[in-house]
């Protein structure tokens, strides 16, 4: 059976992992052609580091990069803004040659996954 493998990663699993371990797991799965869906998303710092790591590992024959789409962070109260870490909501990450974002709205991400 031909298809695209998806990994749906729970909030609980993500919270147990240090940032670098989480980013390495995501990048390794995407390099294998899998689509990774994170229940809670990444912090802005983690997302920037993931992009940086990706740029270092691009190989134009086998791995051309990643596509990352997240729901926007919900507006929070003043106290949360001052003392809380901003976290993305649901995030979809995949190989750039397989995952294409068609439309992104406040609560909907429409994407095309190529086999």
PDB file of N, CA and C in Angstrom:
ATOM      1  N   UNK A   1       0.840  -1.174   0.000  1.00  0.00           N
ATOM      2  CA  UNK A   1       0.000   0.000   0.000  1.00  0.00           C
ATOM      3  C   UNK A   1       0.892   1.246   0.000  1.00  0.00           C
ATOM      4  N   UNK A   2       0.671   2.119  -0.949  1.00  0.00           N
ATOM      5  CA  UNK A   2       1.475   3.329  -1.071  1.00  0.00           C
ATOM      6  C   UNK A   2       0.777   4.477  -0.363  1.00  0.00           C
ATOM      7  N   UNK A   3       1.550   5.326   0.253  1.00  0.00           N
ATOM      8  CA  UNK A   3       0.962   6.470   0.945  1.00  0.00           C
ATOM      9  C   UNK A   3       2.023   7.290   1.645  1.00  0.00           C
ATOM     10  N   UNK A   4       1.558   8.213   2.438  1.00  0.00           N
ATOM     11  CA  UNK A   4       2.434   9.080   3.210  1.00  0.00           C
ATOM     12  C   UNK A   4       2.207   8.772   4.683  1.00  0.00           C
ATOM     13  N   UNK A   5       3.280   8.513   5.397  1.00  0.00           N
ATOM     14  CA  UNK A   5       3.163   8.221   6.820  1.00  0.00           C
ATOM     15  C   UNK A   5       3.072   9.524   7.609  1.00  0.00           C
ATOM     16  N   UNK A   6       2.141   9.557   8.569  1.00  0.00           N
ATOM     17  CA  UNK A   6       1.969  10.736   9.419  1.00  0.00           C
ATOM     18  C   UNK A   6       2.247  10.352  10.864  1.00  0.00           C
ATOM     19  N   UNK A   7       2.939  11.225  11.578  1.00  0.00           N
ATOM     20  CA  UNK A   7       3.174  11.034  13.008  1.00  0.00           C
ATOM     21  C   UNK A   7       2.414  12.126  13.746  1.00  0.00           C
ATOM     22  N   UNK A   8       1.461  11.731  14.575  1.00  0.00           N
ATOM     23  CA  UNK A   8       0.672  12.666  15.367  1.00  0.00           C
ATOM     24  C   UNK A   8       1.255  12.638  16.780  1.00  0.00           C
ATOM     25  N   UNK A   9       1.909  13.720  17.177  1.00  0.00           N
ATOM     26  CA  UNK A   9       2.648  13.751  18.438  1.00  0.00           C
ATOM     27  C   UNK A   9       1.825  14.491  19.497  1.00  0.00           C
ATOM     28  N   UNK A  10       1.577  13.824  20.621  1.00  0.00           N
ATOM     29  CA  UNK A  10       0.739  14.394  21.681  1.00  0.00           C
ATOM     30  C   UNK A  10       1.464  15.481  22.468  1.00  0.00           C
ATOM     31  N   UNK A  11       0.676  16.320  23.096  1.00  0.00           N
ATOM     32  CA  UNK A  11       1.185  17.377  23.973  1.00  0.00           C
ATOM     33  C   UNK A  11       2.029  16.767  25.092  1.00  0.00           C
ATOM     34  N   UNK A  12       1.568  15.658  25.662  1.00  0.00           N
ATOM     35  CA  UNK A  12       2.272  15.014  26.766  1.00  0.00           C
ATOM     36  C   UNK A  12       3.669  14.562  26.357  1.00  0.00           C
ATOM     37  N   UNK A  13       3.790  13.952  25.186  1.00  0.00           N
ATOM     38  CA  UNK A  13       5.106  13.502  24.723  1.00  0.00           C
ATOM     39  C   UNK A  13       6.031  14.695  24.493  1.00  0.00           C
ATOM     40  N   UNK A  14       5.505  15.748  23.874  1.00  0.00           N
ATOM     41  CA  UNK A  14       6.318  16.929  23.589  1.00  0.00           C
ATOM     42  C   UNK A  14       6.813  17.593  24.865  1.00  0.00           C
ATOM     43  N   UNK A  15       5.971  17.640  25.893  1.00  0.00           N
ATOM     44  CA  UNK A  15       6.356  18.287  27.148  1.00  0.00           C
ATOM     45  C   UNK A  15       7.458  17.535  27.882  1.00  0.00           C
ATOM     46  N   UNK A  16       7.575  16.222  27.659  1.00  0.00           N
ATOM     47  CA  UNK A  16       8.612  15.413  28.311  1.00  0.00           C
ATOM     48  C   UNK A  16       9.982  15.576  27.656  1.00  0.00           C
ATOM     49  N   UNK A  17      10.016  16.064  26.429  1.00  0.00           N
ATOM     50  CA  UNK A  17      11.260  16.098  25.660  1.00  0.00           C
ATOM     51  C   UNK A  17      11.960  17.450  25.764  1.00  0.00           C
ATOM     52  N   UNK A  18      13.294  17.433  25.931  1.00  0.00           N
ATOM     53  CA  UNK A  18      14.042  18.688  25.835  1.00  0.00           C
ATOM     54  C   UNK A  18      13.937  19.231  24.404  1.00  0.00           C
ATOM     55  N   UNK A  19      14.104  20.526  24.233  1.00  0.00           N
ATOM     56  CA  UNK A  19      13.934  21.160  22.916  1.00  0.00           C
ATOM     57  C   UNK A  19      14.761  20.500  21.822  1.00  0.00           C
ATOM     58  N   UNK A  20      16.051  20.284  22.056  1.00  0.00           N
ATOM     59  CA  UNK A  20      16.906  19.737  20.995  1.00  0.00           C
ATOM     60  C   UNK A  20      16.494  18.319  20.615  1.00  0.00           C
ATOM     61  N   UNK A  21      16.093  17.515  21.582  1.00  0.00           N
ATOM     62  CA  UNK A  21      15.632  16.156  21.288  1.00  0.00           C
ATOM     63  C   UNK A  21      14.351  16.203  20.449  1.00  0.00           C
ATOM     64  N   UNK A  22      13.463  17.109  20.801  1.00  0.00           N
ATOM     65  CA  UNK A  22      12.203  17.288  20.071  1.00  0.00           C
ATOM     66  C   UNK A  22      12.484  17.699  18.623  1.00  0.00           C
ATOM     67  N   UNK A  23      13.362  18.679  18.439  1.00  0.00           N
ATOM     68  CA  UNK A  23      13.676  19.170  17.094  1.00  0.00           C
ATOM     69  C   UNK A  23      14.372  18.102  16.261  1.00  0.00           C
ATOM     70  N   UNK A  24      15.278  17.336  16.879  1.00  0.00           N
ATOM     71  CA  UNK A  24      15.981  16.267  16.170  1.00  0.00           C
ATOM     72  C   UNK A  24      14.986  15.199  15.719  1.00  0.00           C
ATOM     73  N   UNK A  25      14.030  14.835  16.597  1.00  0.00           N
ATOM     74  CA  UNK A  25      13.016  13.837  16.251  1.00  0.00           C
ATOM     75  C   UNK A  25      12.172  14.317  15.068  1.00  0.00           C
ATOM     76  N   UNK A  26      11.769  15.584  15.106  1.00  0.00           N
ATOM     77  CA  UNK A  26      10.965  16.150  14.019  1.00  0.00           C
ATOM     78  C   UNK A  26      11.750  16.114  12.717  1.00  0.00           C
ATOM     79  N   UNK A  27      12.971  16.619  12.733  1.00  0.00           N
ATOM     80  CA  UNK A  27      13.770  16.702  11.511  1.00  0.00           C
ATOM     81  C   UNK A  27      14.087  15.320  10.949  1.00  0.00           C
ATOM     82  N   UNK A  28      14.424  14.366  11.814  1.00  0.00           N
ATOM     83  CA  UNK A  28      14.710  13.002  11.342  1.00  0.00           C
ATOM     84  C   UNK A  28      13.489  12.390  10.656  1.00  0.00           C
ATOM     85  N   UNK A  29      12.309  12.565  11.236  1.00  0.00           N
ATOM     86  CA  UNK A  29      11.088  12.023  10.628  1.00  0.00           C
ATOM     87  C   UNK A  29      10.777  12.689   9.296  1.00  0.00           C
ATOM     88  N   UNK A  30      10.922  14.006   9.231  1.00  0.00           N
ATOM     89  CA  UNK A  30      10.635  14.728   7.989  1.00  0.00           C
ATOM     90  C   UNK A  30      11.635  14.338   6.903  1.00  0.00           C
ATOM     91  N   UNK A  31      12.895  14.153   7.265  1.00  0.00           N
ATOM     92  CA  UNK A  31      13.902  13.735   6.278  1.00  0.00           C
ATOM     93  C   UNK A  31      13.581  12.359   5.702  1.00  0.00           C
ATOM     94  N   UNK A  32      12.850  11.536   6.467  1.00  0.00           N
ATOM     95  CA  UNK A  32      12.426  10.220   5.983  1.00  0.00           C
ATOM     96  C   UNK A  32      11.145  10.308   5.153  1.00  0.00           C
ATOM     97  N   UNK A  33      10.637  11.527   4.924  1.00  0.00           N
ATOM     98  CA  UNK A  33       9.457  11.717   4.092  1.00  0.00           C
ATOM     99  C   UNK A  33       8.141  11.703   4.841  1.00  0.00           C
ATOM    100  N   UNK A  34       8.182  11.710   6.167  1.00  0.00           N
ATOM    101  CA  UNK A  34       6.963  11.645   6.974  1.00  0.00           C
ATOM    102  C   UNK A  34       6.430  13.045   7.260  1.00  0.00           C
ATOM    103  N   UNK A  35       5.126  13.130   7.480  1.00  0.00           N
ATOM    104  CA  UNK A  35       4.471  14.365   7.905  1.00  0.00           C
ATOM    105  C   UNK A  35       4.326  14.276   9.425  1.00  0.00           C
ATOM    106  N   UNK A  36       4.736  15.322  10.130  1.00  0.00           N
ATOM    107  CA  UNK A  36       4.665  15.345  11.591  1.00  0.00           C
ATOM    108  C   UNK A  36       3.626  16.388  12.003  1.00  0.00           C
ATOM    109  N   UNK A  37       2.686  15.975  12.849  1.00  0.00           N
ATOM    110  CA  UNK A  37       1.666  16.889  13.361  1.00  0.00           C
ATOM    111  C   UNK A  37       1.854  16.975  14.874  1.00  0.00           C
ATOM    112  N   UNK A  38       2.114  18.194  15.361  1.00  0.00           N
ATOM    113  CA  UNK A  38       2.335  18.424  16.787  1.00  0.00           C
ATOM    114  C   UNK A  38       1.066  18.994  17.409  1.00  0.00           C
ATOM    115  N   UNK A  39       0.616  18.384  18.486  1.00  0.00           N
ATOM    116  CA  UNK A  39      -0.614  18.848  19.135  1.00  0.00           C
ATOM    117  C   UNK A  39      -0.472  20.268  19.677  1.00  0.00           C
ATOM    118  N   UNK A  40       0.678  20.610  20.249  1.00  0.00           N
ATOM    119  CA  UNK A  40       0.833  21.936  20.856  1.00  0.00           C
ATOM    120  C   UNK A  40       1.763  22.858  20.099  1.00  0.00           C
ATOM    121  N   UNK A  41       2.426  22.395  19.110  1.00  0.00           N
ATOM    122  CA  UNK A  41       3.297  23.274  18.344  1.00  0.00           C
ATOM    123  C   UNK A  41       4.613  23.556  19.037  1.00  0.00           C
ATOM    124  N   UNK A  42       5.354  24.488  18.479  1.00  0.00           N
ATOM    125  CA  UNK A  42       6.682  24.854  18.962  1.00  0.00           C
ATOM    126  C   UNK A  42       6.673  26.296  19.449  1.00  0.00           C
ATOM    127  N   UNK A  43       7.619  26.614  20.312  1.00  0.00           N
ATOM    128  CA  UNK A  43       7.801  28.015  20.684  1.00  0.00           C
ATOM    129  C   UNK A  43       8.437  28.718  19.486  1.00  0.00           C
ATOM    130  N   UNK A  44       8.358  30.034  19.413  1.00  0.00           N
ATOM    131  CA  UNK A  44       9.026  30.749  18.312  1.00  0.00           C
ATOM    132  C   UNK A  44      10.527  30.443  18.255  1.00  0.00           C
ATOM    133  N   UNK A  45      11.164  30.291  19.411  1.00  0.00           N
ATOM    134  CA  UNK A  45      12.592  29.966  19.449  1.00  0.00           C
ATOM    135  C   UNK A  45      12.857  28.576  18.877  1.00  0.00           C
ATOM    136  N   UNK A  46      12.010  27.601  19.237  1.00  0.00           N
ATOM    137  CA  UNK A  46      12.172  26.243  18.715  1.00  0.00           C
ATOM    138  C   UNK A  46      11.956  26.211  17.207  1.00  0.00           C
ATOM    139  N   UNK A  47      10.962  26.940  16.737  1.00  0.00           N
ATOM    140  CA  UNK A  47      10.693  26.970  15.296  1.00  0.00           C
ATOM    141  C   UNK A  47      11.877  27.580  14.541  1.00  0.00           C
ATOM    142  N   UNK A  48      12.450  28.645  15.072  1.00  0.00           N
ATOM    143  CA  UNK A  48      13.621  29.269  14.440  1.00  0.00           C
ATOM    144  C   UNK A  48      14.803  28.304  14.427  1.00  0.00           C
ATOM    145  N   UNK A  49      15.017  27.577  15.520  1.00  0.00           N
ATOM    146  CA  UNK A  49      16.121  26.612  15.598  1.00  0.00           C
ATOM    147  C   UNK A  49      15.890  25.465  14.619  1.00  0.00           C
ATOM    148  N   UNK A  50      14.640  25.012  14.473  1.00  0.00           N
ATOM    149  CA  UNK A  50      14.325  23.942  13.520  1.00  0.00           C
ATOM    150  C   UNK A  50      14.659  24.383  12.097  1.00  0.00           C
ATOM    151  N   UNK A  51      14.318  25.604  11.755  1.00  0.00           N
ATOM    152  CA  UNK A  51      14.629  26.128  10.418  1.00  0.00           C
ATOM    153  C   UNK A  51      16.142  26.219  10.231  1.00  0.00           C
ATOM    154  N   UNK A  52      16.845  26.672  11.261  1.00  0.00           N
ATOM    155  CA  UNK A  52      18.310  26.752  11.195  1.00  0.00           C
ATOM    156  C   UNK A  52      18.928  25.369  10.995  1.00  0.00           C
ATOM    157  N   UNK A  53      18.461  24.383  11.754  1.00  0.00           N
ATOM    158  CA  UNK A  53      18.973  23.012  11.616  1.00  0.00           C
ATOM    159  C   UNK A  53      18.687  22.467  10.221  1.00  0.00           C
ATOM    160  N   UNK A  54      17.503  22.763   9.701  1.00  0.00           N
ATOM    161  CA  UNK A  54      17.116  22.300   8.369  1.00  0.00           C
ATOM    162  C   UNK A  54      18.051  22.862   7.312  1.00  0.00           C
ATOM    163  N   UNK A  55      18.357  24.149   7.411  1.00  0.00           N
ATOM    164  CA  UNK A  55      19.228  24.794   6.421  1.00  0.00           C
ATOM    165  C   UNK A  55      20.604  24.130   6.379  1.00  0.00           C
ATOM    166  N   UNK A  56      21.081  23.654   7.522  1.00  0.00           N
ATOM    167  CA  UNK A  56      22.386  22.995   7.583  1.00  0.00           C
ATOM    168  C   UNK A  56      22.361  21.596   6.971  1.00  0.00           C
ATOM    169  N   UNK A  57      21.179  20.998   6.870  1.00  0.00           N
ATOM    170  CA  UNK A  57      21.083  19.612   6.402  1.00  0.00           C
ATOM    171  C   UNK A  57      20.499  19.467   5.000  1.00  0.00           C
ATOM    172  N   UNK A  58      20.261  20.579   4.319  1.00  0.00           N
ATOM    173  CA  UNK A  58      19.695  20.500   2.969  1.00  0.00           C
ATOM    174  C   UNK A  58      20.672  19.806   2.033  1.00  0.00           C
ATOM    175  N   UNK A  59      20.131  18.869   1.275  1.00  0.00           N
ATOM    176  CA  UNK A  59      20.870  18.117   0.265  1.00  0.00           C
ATOM    177  C   UNK A  59      19.948  18.142  -0.957  1.00  0.00           C
ATOM    178  N   UNK A  60      20.323  18.868  -1.983  1.00  0.00           N
ATOM    179  CA  UNK A  60      19.411  19.122  -3.101  1.00  0.00           C
ATOM    180  C   UNK A  60      18.953  17.867  -3.836  1.00  0.00           C
ATOM    181  N   UNK A  61      19.622  16.751  -3.627  1.00  0.00           N
ATOM    182  CA  UNK A  61      19.184  15.513  -4.279  1.00  0.00           C
ATOM    183  C   UNK A  61      18.182  14.737  -3.433  1.00  0.00           C
ATOM    184  N   UNK A  62      18.346  14.773  -2.102  1.00  0.00           N
ATOM    185  CA  UNK A  62      17.509  13.940  -1.240  1.00  0.00           C
ATOM    186  C   UNK A  62      16.603  14.709  -0.287  1.00  0.00           C
ATOM    187  N   UNK A  63      16.996  15.910   0.122  1.00  0.00           N
ATOM    188  CA  UNK A  63      16.232  16.657   1.122  1.00  0.00           C
ATOM    189  C   UNK A  63      16.317  18.140   0.804  1.00  0.00           C
ATOM    190  N   UNK A  64      15.191  18.699   0.313  1.00  0.00           N
ATOM    191  CA  UNK A  64      15.231  20.102  -0.123  1.00  0.00           C
ATOM    192  C   UNK A  64      14.714  21.075   0.926  1.00  0.00           C
ATOM    193  N   UNK A  65      14.256  20.568   2.060  1.00  0.00           N
ATOM    194  CA  UNK A  65      13.800  21.454   3.118  1.00  0.00           C
ATOM    195  C   UNK A  65      12.473  21.017   3.701  1.00  0.00           C
ATOM    196  N   UNK A  66      11.914  21.893   4.543  1.00  0.00           N
ATOM    197  CA  UNK A  66      10.664  21.576   5.230  1.00  0.00           C
ATOM    198  C   UNK A  66       9.613  22.646   4.963  1.00  0.00           C
ATOM    199  N   UNK A  67       8.388  22.262   5.170  1.00  0.00           N
ATOM    200  CA  UNK A  67       7.246  23.185   5.149  1.00  0.00           C
ATOM    201  C   UNK A  67       6.665  23.134   6.560  1.00  0.00           C
ATOM    202  N   UNK A  68       6.481  24.296   7.182  1.00  0.00           N
ATOM    203  CA  UNK A  68       5.952  24.381   8.545  1.00  0.00           C
ATOM    204  C   UNK A  68       4.748  25.307   8.545  1.00  0.00           C
ATOM    205  N   UNK A  69       3.646  24.841   9.087  1.00  0.00           N
ATOM    206  CA  UNK A  69       2.455  25.680   9.244  1.00  0.00           C
ATOM    207  C   UNK A  69       1.880  25.464  10.628  1.00  0.00           C
ATOM    208  N   UNK A  70       1.566  26.553  11.304  1.00  0.00           N
ATOM    209  CA  UNK A  70       0.975  26.504  12.645  1.00  0.00           C
ATOM    210  C   UNK A  70      -0.237  27.412  12.695  1.00  0.00           C
ATOM    211  N   UNK A  71      -1.185  27.039  13.547  1.00  0.00           N
ATOM    212  CA  UNK A  71      -2.252  27.981  13.845  1.00  0.00           C
ATOM    213  C   UNK A  71      -1.615  29.138  14.595  1.00  0.00           C
ATOM    214  N   UNK A  72      -2.104  30.352  14.401  1.00  0.00           N
ATOM    215  CA  UNK A  72      -1.554  31.475  15.162  1.00  0.00           C
ATOM    216  C   UNK A  72      -1.806  31.296  16.662  1.00  0.00           C
ATOM    217  N   UNK A  73      -0.918  31.857  17.467  1.00  0.00           N
ATOM    218  CA  UNK A  73      -1.073  31.812  18.917  1.00  0.00           C
ATOM    219  C   UNK A  73      -2.301  32.632  19.294  1.00  0.00           C
ATOM    220  N   UNK A  74      -3.105  32.101  20.175  1.00  0.00           N
ATOM    221  CA  UNK A  74      -4.294  32.833  20.631  1.00  0.00           C
ATOM    222  C   UNK A  74      -3.868  33.999  21.512  1.00  0.00           C
ATOM    223  N   UNK A  75      -4.628  35.074  21.439  1.00  0.00           N
ATOM    224  CA  UNK A  75      -4.365  36.243  22.280  1.00  0.00           C
ATOM    225  C   UNK A  75      -4.633  35.849  23.728  1.00  0.00           C
ATOM    226  N   UNK A  76      -3.664  36.163  24.589  1.00  0.00           N
ATOM    227  CA  UNK A  76      -3.783  35.786  25.992  1.00  0.00           C
ATOM    228  C   UNK A  76      -3.888  37.039  26.850  1.00  0.00           C
ATOM    229  N   UNK A  77      -4.138  36.841  28.124  1.00  0.00           N
ATOM    230  CA  UNK A  77      -4.236  37.959  29.052  1.00  0.00           C
ATOM    231  C   UNK A  77      -2.886  38.615  29.291  1.00  0.00           C
ATOM    232  N   UNK A  78      -2.900  39.788  29.914  1.00  0.00           N
ATOM    233  CA  UNK A  78      -1.679  40.552  30.177  1.00  0.00           C
ATOM    234  C   UNK A  78      -0.703  39.752  31.029  1.00  0.00           C
ATOM    235  N   UNK A  79      -1.189  39.099  32.080  1.00  0.00           N
ATOM    236  CA  UNK A  79      -0.328  38.325  32.966  1.00  0.00           C
ATOM    237  C   UNK A  79       0.379  37.211  32.194  1.00  0.00           C
ATOM    238  N   UNK A  80      -0.363  36.498  31.374  1.00  0.00           N
ATOM    239  CA  UNK A  80       0.219  35.412  30.573  1.00  0.00           C
ATOM    240  C   UNK A  80       1.236  35.938  29.576  1.00  0.00           C
ATOM    241  N   UNK A  81       0.955  37.091  28.991  1.00  0.00           N
ATOM    242  CA  UNK A  81       1.892  37.675  28.029  1.00  0.00           C
ATOM    243  C   UNK A  81       3.212  38.043  28.692  1.00  0.00           C
ATOM    244  N   UNK A  82       3.135  38.535  29.926  1.00  0.00           N
ATOM    245  CA  UNK A  82       4.347  38.959  30.628  1.00  0.00           C
ATOM    246  C   UNK A  82       5.176  37.790  31.140  1.00  0.00           C
ATOM    247  N   UNK A  83       4.517  36.757  31.660  1.00  0.00           N
ATOM    248  CA  UNK A  83       5.243  35.698  32.347  1.00  0.00           C
ATOM    249  C   UNK A  83       5.183  34.331  31.674  1.00  0.00           C
ATOM    250  N   UNK A  84       4.326  34.156  30.707  1.00  0.00           N
ATOM    251  CA  UNK A  84       4.205  32.865  30.045  1.00  0.00           C
ATOM    252  C   UNK A  84       5.044  32.806  28.782  1.00  0.00           C
ATOM    253  N   UNK A  85       5.419  31.592  28.396  1.00  0.00           N
ATOM    254  CA  UNK A  85       6.143  31.395  27.142  1.00  0.00           C
ATOM    255  C   UNK A  85       5.129  31.249  26.022  1.00  0.00           C
ATOM    256  N   UNK A  86       5.301  31.977  24.918  1.00  0.00           N
ATOM    257  CA  UNK A  86       4.363  31.793  23.811  1.00  0.00           C
ATOM    258  C   UNK A  86       4.551  30.415  23.186  1.00  0.00           C
ATOM    259  N   UNK A  87       3.476  29.700  22.965  1.00  0.00           N
ATOM    260  CA  UNK A  87       3.514  28.378  22.347  1.00  0.00           C
ATOM    261  C   UNK A  87       2.599  28.387  21.148  1.00  0.00           C
ATOM    262  N   UNK A  88       3.068  27.779  20.078  1.00  0.00           N
ATOM    263  CA  UNK A  88       2.215  27.633  18.919  1.00  0.00           C
ATOM    264  C   UNK A  88       1.115  26.639  19.213  1.00  0.00           C
ATOM    265  N   UNK A  89       0.086  26.692  18.412  1.00  0.00           N
ATOM    266  CA  UNK A  89      -0.972  25.702  18.529  1.00  0.00           C
ATOM    267  C   UNK A  89      -0.615  24.552  17.597  1.00  0.00           C
ATOM    268  N   UNK A  90      -1.575  23.791  17.143  1.00  0.00           N
ATOM    269  CA  UNK A  90      -1.313  22.656  16.267  1.00  0.00           C
ATOM    270  C   UNK A  90      -0.369  23.059  15.140  1.00  0.00           C
ATOM    271  N   UNK A  91       0.639  22.246  14.903  1.00  0.00           N
ATOM    272  CA  UNK A  91       1.641  22.542  13.879  1.00  0.00           C
ATOM    273  C   UNK A  91       1.804  21.336  12.969  1.00  0.00           C
ATOM    274  N   UNK A  92       1.880  21.580  11.672  1.00  0.00           N
ATOM    275  CA  UNK A  92       2.098  20.536  10.671  1.00  0.00           C
ATOM    276  C   UNK A  92       3.454  20.800  10.027  1.00  0.00           C
ATOM    277  N   UNK A  93       4.309  19.769  10.004  1.00  0.00           N
ATOM    278  CA  UNK A  93       5.654  19.897   9.443  1.00  0.00           C
ATOM    279  C   UNK A  93       5.876  18.724   8.498  1.00  0.00           C
ATOM    280  N   UNK A  94       6.399  19.007   7.314  1.00  0.00           N
ATOM    281  CA  UNK A  94       6.658  17.938   6.364  1.00  0.00           C
ATOM    282  C   UNK A  94       7.715  18.336   5.368  1.00  0.00           C
ATOM    283  N   UNK A  95       8.140  17.381   4.545  1.00  0.00           N
ATOM    284  CA  UNK A  95       9.128  17.685   3.508  1.00  0.00           C
ATOM    285  C   UNK A  95       8.550  18.698   2.522  1.00  0.00           C
ATOM    286  N   UNK A  96       9.359  19.664   2.128  1.00  0.00           N
ATOM    287  CA  UNK A  96       8.893  20.725   1.223  1.00  0.00           C
ATOM    288  C   UNK A  96       8.412  20.171  -0.116  1.00  0.00           C
ATOM    289  N   UNK A  97       8.943  19.027  -0.537  1.00  0.00           N
ATOM    290  CA  UNK A  97       8.531  18.463  -1.819  1.00  0.00           C
ATOM    291  C   UNK A  97       7.261  17.612  -1.714  1.00  0.00           C
ATOM    292  N   UNK A  98       6.705  17.435  -0.510  1.00  0.00           N
ATOM    293  CA  UNK A  98       5.492  16.638  -0.333  1.00  0.00           C
ATOM    294  C   UNK A  98       4.328  17.405   0.268  1.00  0.00           C
ATOM    295  N   UNK A  99       4.616  18.446   1.052  1.00  0.00           N
ATOM    296  CA  UNK A  99       3.575  19.173   1.773  1.00  0.00           C
ATOM    297  C   UNK A  99       3.504  20.595   1.254  1.00  0.00           C
ATOM    298  N   UNK A 100       2.353  20.975   0.752  1.00  0.00           N
ATOM    299  CA  UNK A 100       2.138  22.329   0.238  1.00  0.00           C
ATOM    300  C   UNK A 100       0.933  22.937   0.944  1.00  0.00           C
ATOM    301  N   UNK A 101       1.116  24.116   1.504  1.00  0.00           N
ATOM    302  CA  UNK A 101       0.016  24.820   2.155  1.00  0.00           C
ATOM    303  C   UNK A 101      -0.813  25.511   1.086  1.00  0.00           C
ATOM    304  N   UNK A 102      -2.118  25.229   1.083  1.00  0.00           N
ATOM    305  CA  UNK A 102      -3.017  25.845   0.121  1.00  0.00           C
ATOM    306  C   UNK A 102      -3.666  27.097   0.695  1.00  0.00           C
ATOM    307  N   UNK A 103      -4.044  27.025   1.967  1.00  0.00           N
ATOM    308  CA  UNK A 103      -4.731  28.153   2.596  1.00  0.00           C
ATOM    309  C   UNK A 103      -4.553  28.053   4.105  1.00  0.00           C
ATOM    310  N   UNK A 104      -4.371  29.201   4.741  1.00  0.00           N
ATOM    311  CA  UNK A 104      -4.238  29.238   6.196  1.00  0.00           C
ATOM    312  C   UNK A 104      -5.128  30.342   6.734  1.00  0.00           C
ATOM    313  N   UNK A 105      -6.003  29.966   7.661  1.00  0.00           N
ATOM    314  CA  UNK A 105      -6.876  30.927   8.325  1.00  0.00           C
ATOM    315  C   UNK A 105      -6.653  30.788   9.829  1.00  0.00           C
ATOM    316  N   UNK A 106      -7.397  31.538  10.615  1.00  0.00           N
ATOM    317  CA  UNK A 106      -7.222  31.526  12.070  1.00  0.00           C
ATOM    318  C   UNK A 106      -7.347  30.122  12.669  1.00  0.00           C
ATOM    319  N   UNK A 107      -8.285  29.318  12.199  1.00  0.00           N
ATOM    320  CA  UNK A 107      -8.503  27.997  12.779  1.00  0.00           C
ATOM    321  C   UNK A 107      -8.505  26.867  11.757  1.00  0.00           C
ATOM    322  N   UNK A 108      -8.031  27.117  10.550  1.00  0.00           N
ATOM    323  CA  UNK A 108      -8.018  26.090   9.504  1.00  0.00           C
ATOM    324  C   UNK A 108      -6.720  26.177   8.712  1.00  0.00           C
ATOM    325  N   UNK A 109      -6.072  25.032   8.550  1.00  0.00           N
ATOM    326  CA  UNK A 109      -4.923  24.933   7.650  1.00  0.00           C
ATOM    327  C   UNK A 109      -5.320  23.923   6.583  1.00  0.00           C
ATOM    328  N   UNK A 110      -5.327  24.342   5.331  1.00  0.00           N
ATOM    329  CA  UNK A 110      -5.616  23.432   4.220  1.00  0.00           C
ATOM    330  C   UNK A 110      -4.296  23.152   3.525  1.00  0.00           C
ATOM    331  N   UNK A 111      -3.982  21.869   3.389  1.00  0.00           N
ATOM    332  CA  UNK A 111      -2.703  21.494   2.796  1.00  0.00           C
ATOM    333  C   UNK A 111      -2.893  20.350   1.812  1.00  0.00           C
ATOM    334  N   UNK A 112      -1.988  20.275   0.877  1.00  0.00           N
ATOM    335  CA  UNK A 112      -1.952  19.197  -0.101  1.00  0.00           C
ATOM    336  C   UNK A 112      -0.735  18.339   0.218  1.00  0.00           C
ATOM    337  N   UNK A 113      -0.954  17.038   0.367  1.00  0.00           N
ATOM    338  CA  UNK A 113       0.138  16.106   0.627  1.00  0.00           C
ATOM    339  C   UNK A 113       0.310  15.256  -0.618  1.00  0.00           C
ATOM    340  N   UNK A 114       1.505  15.287  -1.194  1.00  0.00           N
ATOM    341  CA  UNK A 114       1.782  14.516  -2.402  1.00  0.00           C
ATOM    342  C   UNK A 114       2.437  13.190  -2.041  1.00  0.00           C
ATOM    343  N   UNK A 115       2.017  12.130  -2.724  1.00  0.00           N
ATOM    344  CA  UNK A 115       2.580  10.797  -2.491  1.00  0.00           C
ATOM    345  C   UNK A 115       3.840  10.640  -3.293  1.00  0.00           C
TER     346      UNK A 115
END
